[in-house]
CSV table of C-alpha atoms and ligand atoms in Angstrom, one decimal:
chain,number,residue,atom,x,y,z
A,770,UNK,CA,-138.9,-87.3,-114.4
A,771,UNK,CA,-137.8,-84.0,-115.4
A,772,UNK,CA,-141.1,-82.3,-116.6
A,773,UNK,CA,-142.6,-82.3,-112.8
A,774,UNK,CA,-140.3,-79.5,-112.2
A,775,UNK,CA,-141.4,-77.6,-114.6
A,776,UNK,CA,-143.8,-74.9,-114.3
A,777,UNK,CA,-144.9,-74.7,-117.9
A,778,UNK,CA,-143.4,-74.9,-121.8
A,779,UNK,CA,-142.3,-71.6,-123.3
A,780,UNK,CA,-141.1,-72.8,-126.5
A,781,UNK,CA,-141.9,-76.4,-127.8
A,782,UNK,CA,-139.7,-78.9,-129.7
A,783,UNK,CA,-142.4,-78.6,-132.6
A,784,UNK,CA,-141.7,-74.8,-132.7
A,785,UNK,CA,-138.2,-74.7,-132.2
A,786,UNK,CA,-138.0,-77.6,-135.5
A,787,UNK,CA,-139.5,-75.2,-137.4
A,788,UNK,CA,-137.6,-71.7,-136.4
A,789,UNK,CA,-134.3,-73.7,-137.5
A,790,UNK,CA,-135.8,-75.3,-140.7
A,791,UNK,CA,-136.5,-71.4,-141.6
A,792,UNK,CA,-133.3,-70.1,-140.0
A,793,UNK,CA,-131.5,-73.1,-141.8
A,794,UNK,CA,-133.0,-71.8,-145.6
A,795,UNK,CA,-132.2,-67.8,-144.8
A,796,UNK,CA,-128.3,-69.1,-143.6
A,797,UNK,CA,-128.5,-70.9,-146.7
A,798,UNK,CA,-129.0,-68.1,-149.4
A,799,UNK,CA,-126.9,-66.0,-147.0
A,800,UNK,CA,-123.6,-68.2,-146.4
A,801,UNK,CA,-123.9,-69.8,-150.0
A,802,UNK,CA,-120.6,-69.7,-151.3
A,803,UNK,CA,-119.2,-68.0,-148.3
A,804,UNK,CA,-117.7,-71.3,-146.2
A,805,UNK,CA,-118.7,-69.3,-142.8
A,806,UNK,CA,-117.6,-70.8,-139.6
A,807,UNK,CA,-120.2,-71.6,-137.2
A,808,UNK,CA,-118.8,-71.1,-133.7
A,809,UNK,CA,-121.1,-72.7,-130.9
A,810,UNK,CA,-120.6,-71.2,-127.6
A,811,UNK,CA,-120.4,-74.3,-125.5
A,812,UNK,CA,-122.4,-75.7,-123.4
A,813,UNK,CA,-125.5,-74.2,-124.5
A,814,UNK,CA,-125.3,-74.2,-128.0
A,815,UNK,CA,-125.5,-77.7,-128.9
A,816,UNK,CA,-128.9,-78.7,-128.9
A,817,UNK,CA,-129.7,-75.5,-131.0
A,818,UNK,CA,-126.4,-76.1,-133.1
A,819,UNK,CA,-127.4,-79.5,-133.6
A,820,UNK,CA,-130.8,-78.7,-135.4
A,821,UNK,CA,-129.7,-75.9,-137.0
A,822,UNK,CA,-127.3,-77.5,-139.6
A,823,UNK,CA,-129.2,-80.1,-140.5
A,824,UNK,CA,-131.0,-77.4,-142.2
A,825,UNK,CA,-127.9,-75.8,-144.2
A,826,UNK,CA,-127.8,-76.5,-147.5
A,827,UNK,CA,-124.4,-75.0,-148.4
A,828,UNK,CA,-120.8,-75.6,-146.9
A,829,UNK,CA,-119.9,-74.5,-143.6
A,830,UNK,CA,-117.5,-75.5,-141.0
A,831,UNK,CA,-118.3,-76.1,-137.4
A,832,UNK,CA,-116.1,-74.7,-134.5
A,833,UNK,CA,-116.7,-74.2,-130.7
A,834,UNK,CA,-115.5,-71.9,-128.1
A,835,UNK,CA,-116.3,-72.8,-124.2
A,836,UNK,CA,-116.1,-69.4,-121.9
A,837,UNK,CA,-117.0,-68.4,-118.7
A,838,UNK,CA,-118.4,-64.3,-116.8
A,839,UNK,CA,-117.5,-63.2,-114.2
A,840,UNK,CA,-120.2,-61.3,-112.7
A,841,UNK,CA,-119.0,-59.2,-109.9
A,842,UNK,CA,-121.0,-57.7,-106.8
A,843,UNK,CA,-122.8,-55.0,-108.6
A,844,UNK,CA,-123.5,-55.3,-111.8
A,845,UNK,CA,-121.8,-57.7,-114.5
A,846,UNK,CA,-118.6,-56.8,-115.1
A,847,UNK,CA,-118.8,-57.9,-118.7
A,848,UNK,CA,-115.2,-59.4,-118.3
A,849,UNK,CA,-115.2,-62.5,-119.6
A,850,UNK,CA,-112.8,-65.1,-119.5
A,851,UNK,CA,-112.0,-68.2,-122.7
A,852,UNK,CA,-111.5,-71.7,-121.3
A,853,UNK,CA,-111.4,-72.7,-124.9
A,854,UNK,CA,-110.9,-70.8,-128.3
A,855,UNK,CA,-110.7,-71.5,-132.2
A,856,UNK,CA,-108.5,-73.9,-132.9
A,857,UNK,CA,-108.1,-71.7,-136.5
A,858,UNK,CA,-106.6,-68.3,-137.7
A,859,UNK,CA,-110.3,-66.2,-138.9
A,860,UNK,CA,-108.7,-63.5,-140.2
A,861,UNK,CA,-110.7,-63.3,-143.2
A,862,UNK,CA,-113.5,-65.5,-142.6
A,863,UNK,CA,-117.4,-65.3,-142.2
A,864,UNK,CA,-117.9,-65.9,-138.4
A,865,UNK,CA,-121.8,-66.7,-137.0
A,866,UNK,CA,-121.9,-67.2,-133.3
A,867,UNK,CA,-124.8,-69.7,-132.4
A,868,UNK,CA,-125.9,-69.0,-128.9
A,869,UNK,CA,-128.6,-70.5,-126.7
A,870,UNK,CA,-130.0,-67.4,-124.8
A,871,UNK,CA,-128.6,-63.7,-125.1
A,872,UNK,CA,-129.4,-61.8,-121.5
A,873,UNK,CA,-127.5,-58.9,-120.9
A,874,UNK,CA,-125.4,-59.6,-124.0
A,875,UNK,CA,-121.6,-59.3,-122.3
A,876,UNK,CA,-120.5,-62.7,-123.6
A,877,UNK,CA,-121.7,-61.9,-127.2
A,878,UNK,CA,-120.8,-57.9,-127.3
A,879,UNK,CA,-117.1,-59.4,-125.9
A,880,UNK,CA,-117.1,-61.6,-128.8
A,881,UNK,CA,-117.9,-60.2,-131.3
A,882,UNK,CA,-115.7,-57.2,-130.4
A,883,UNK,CA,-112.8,-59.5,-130.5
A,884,UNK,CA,-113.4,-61.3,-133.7
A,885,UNK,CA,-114.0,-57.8,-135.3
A,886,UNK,CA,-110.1,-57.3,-134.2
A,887,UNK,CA,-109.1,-60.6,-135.0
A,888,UNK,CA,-110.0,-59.3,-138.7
A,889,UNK,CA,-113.0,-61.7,-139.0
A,890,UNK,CA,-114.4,-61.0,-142.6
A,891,UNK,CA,-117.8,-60.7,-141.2
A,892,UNK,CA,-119.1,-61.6,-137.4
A,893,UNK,CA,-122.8,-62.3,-137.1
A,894,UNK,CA,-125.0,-63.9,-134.1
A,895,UNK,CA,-127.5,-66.2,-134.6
A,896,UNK,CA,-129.9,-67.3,-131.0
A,897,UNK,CA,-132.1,-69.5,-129.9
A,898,UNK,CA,-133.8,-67.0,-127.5
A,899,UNK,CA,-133.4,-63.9,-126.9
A,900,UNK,CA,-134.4,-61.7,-123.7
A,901,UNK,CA,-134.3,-58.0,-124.3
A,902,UNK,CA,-134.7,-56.8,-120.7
A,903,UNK,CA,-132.3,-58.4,-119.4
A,904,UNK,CA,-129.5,-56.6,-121.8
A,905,UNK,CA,-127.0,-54.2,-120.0
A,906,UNK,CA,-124.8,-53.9,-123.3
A,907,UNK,CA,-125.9,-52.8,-126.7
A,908,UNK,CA,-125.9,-55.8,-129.1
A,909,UNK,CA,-128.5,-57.4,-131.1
A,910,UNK,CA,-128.8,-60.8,-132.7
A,911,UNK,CA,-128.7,-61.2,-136.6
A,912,UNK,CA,-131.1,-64.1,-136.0
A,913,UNK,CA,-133.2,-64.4,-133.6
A,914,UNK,CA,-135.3,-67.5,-133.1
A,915,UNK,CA,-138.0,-66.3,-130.1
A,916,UNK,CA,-138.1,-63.6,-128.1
A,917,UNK,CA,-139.2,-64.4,-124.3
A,918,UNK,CA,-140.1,-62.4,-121.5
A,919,UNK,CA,-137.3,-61.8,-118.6
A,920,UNK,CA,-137.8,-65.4,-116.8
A,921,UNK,CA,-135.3,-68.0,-116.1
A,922,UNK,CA,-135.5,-70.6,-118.4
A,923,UNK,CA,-134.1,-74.3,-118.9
A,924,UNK,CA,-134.1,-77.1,-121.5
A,925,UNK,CA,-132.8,-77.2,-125.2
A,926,UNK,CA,-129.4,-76.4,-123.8
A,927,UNK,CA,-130.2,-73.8,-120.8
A,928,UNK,CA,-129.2,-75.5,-117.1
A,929,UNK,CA,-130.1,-74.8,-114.1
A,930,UNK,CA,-127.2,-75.8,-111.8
A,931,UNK,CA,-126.3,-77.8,-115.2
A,932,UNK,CA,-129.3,-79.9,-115.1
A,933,UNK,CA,-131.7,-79.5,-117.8
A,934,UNK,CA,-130.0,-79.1,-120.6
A,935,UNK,CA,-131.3,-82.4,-122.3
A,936,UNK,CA,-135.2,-81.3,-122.1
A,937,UNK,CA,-136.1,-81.2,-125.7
A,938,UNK,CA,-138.1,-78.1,-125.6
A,939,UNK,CA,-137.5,-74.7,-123.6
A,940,UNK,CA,-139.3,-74.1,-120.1
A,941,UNK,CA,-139.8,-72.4,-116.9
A,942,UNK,CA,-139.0,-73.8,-113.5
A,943,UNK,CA,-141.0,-74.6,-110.7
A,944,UNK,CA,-140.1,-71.7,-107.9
A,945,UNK,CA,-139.7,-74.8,-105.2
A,946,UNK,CA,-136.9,-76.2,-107.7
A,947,UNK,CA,-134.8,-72.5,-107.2
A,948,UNK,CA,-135.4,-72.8,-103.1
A,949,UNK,CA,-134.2,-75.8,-102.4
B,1089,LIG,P1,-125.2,-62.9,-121.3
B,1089,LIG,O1,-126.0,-62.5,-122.5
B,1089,LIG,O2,-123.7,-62.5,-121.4
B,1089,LIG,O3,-125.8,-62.5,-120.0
B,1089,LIG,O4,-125.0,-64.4,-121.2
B,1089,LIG,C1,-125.9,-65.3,-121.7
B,1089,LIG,C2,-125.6,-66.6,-121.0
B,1089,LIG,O5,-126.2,-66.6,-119.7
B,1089,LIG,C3,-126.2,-67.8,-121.7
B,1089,LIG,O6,-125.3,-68.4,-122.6
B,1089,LIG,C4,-126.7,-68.7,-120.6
B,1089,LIG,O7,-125.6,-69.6,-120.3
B,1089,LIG,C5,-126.9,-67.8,-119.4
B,1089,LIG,N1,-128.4,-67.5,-119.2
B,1089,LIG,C6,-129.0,-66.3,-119.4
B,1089,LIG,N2,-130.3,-66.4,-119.2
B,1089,LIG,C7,-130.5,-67.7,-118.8
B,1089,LIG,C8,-131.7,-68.5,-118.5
B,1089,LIG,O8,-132.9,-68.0,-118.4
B,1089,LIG,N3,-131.5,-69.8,-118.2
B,1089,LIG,C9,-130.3,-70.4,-118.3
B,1089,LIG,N4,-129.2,-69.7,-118.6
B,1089,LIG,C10,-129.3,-68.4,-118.9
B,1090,LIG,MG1,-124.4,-70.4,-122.1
């Protein structure tokens, strides 16, 4: 079983239903009318992404990008390299990046950067969690859904080694897990 390896819940299933039936009914009002793209950074974001719309009441369309940082010696490098992009021309269109976890905030800054010069109508962030001391860029999320302390997490789409993704609520591993 997966739950003996971890050390406690941080965010529940119950909670996170709720954060996206709210997030869901504030997208709404915002997007109506608007056809926004929702771009899921992959693998992460599909749990999250998965709830969310449900919870949209309004057109959208639903896109994915999979990429991967290079973290170098030091610190990050904030280079960051697309293994897969948008299928689609944005110039134009309402962009909201759904993200699992923003930690130093390279992948999104880089992003969001690019869509801006890709002539994006608009380029928000929407995430599941967010962990402000780990951030070594300036960015913020539009949407945040829970704020957590500077530990690392699994479950709801977070991996460990890519295990754990499938653990339907967010939580913190067991130390022995890491030192094996
Ligand atoms: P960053 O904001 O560019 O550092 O990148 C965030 C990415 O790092 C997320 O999409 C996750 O893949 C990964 N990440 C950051 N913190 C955690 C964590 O606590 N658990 C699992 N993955 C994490
Ligand atoms: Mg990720």
């Amino acid at each position: 079983m997966l739950e003996q390896n971890i050390k406690k819940v941080l965010v529940s299933h119950d909670e996170i239903v709720v954060a996206a039936q709210q997030l869901g009914a504030q997208l709404t009002a915002e997007y109506e009318g608007k056809n926004p793209i929702l771009v899921g950074i992959l693998k992460g974001s599909i749990p999250f992404m998965a709830e969310l719309i449900k919870h949209i009441d309004t057109h959208i369309e639903l896109d994915f990008m999979l990429v991967s940082s290079y973290h170098g010696g030091t610190a990050s490098s904030g280079v960051i390299n697309i293994i897969k992009d948008l299928d689609k021309d944005v110039e134009g269109r309402h962009i909201l990046f759904v993200e699992d976890i923003i930690d130093t905030g390279q992948t999104l800054k880089t992003l969001r950067d690019m869509f801006i010069e890709r002539k994006a109508a608009s380029v928000k962030i929407a995430t599941l969690l967010d962990k402000p001391e780990g951030r070594t860029v300036e960015i913020e999320a539009d949407y945040t859904c829970f704020t957590i302390p500077n530990e690392f997490v699994v479950g709801y789409g977070l991996d460990f080694d890519e295990n754990y993704r499938n653990l339907p609520y967010v939580g913190v591993l067991k130390e022995e897990v890491y030192s094996n």
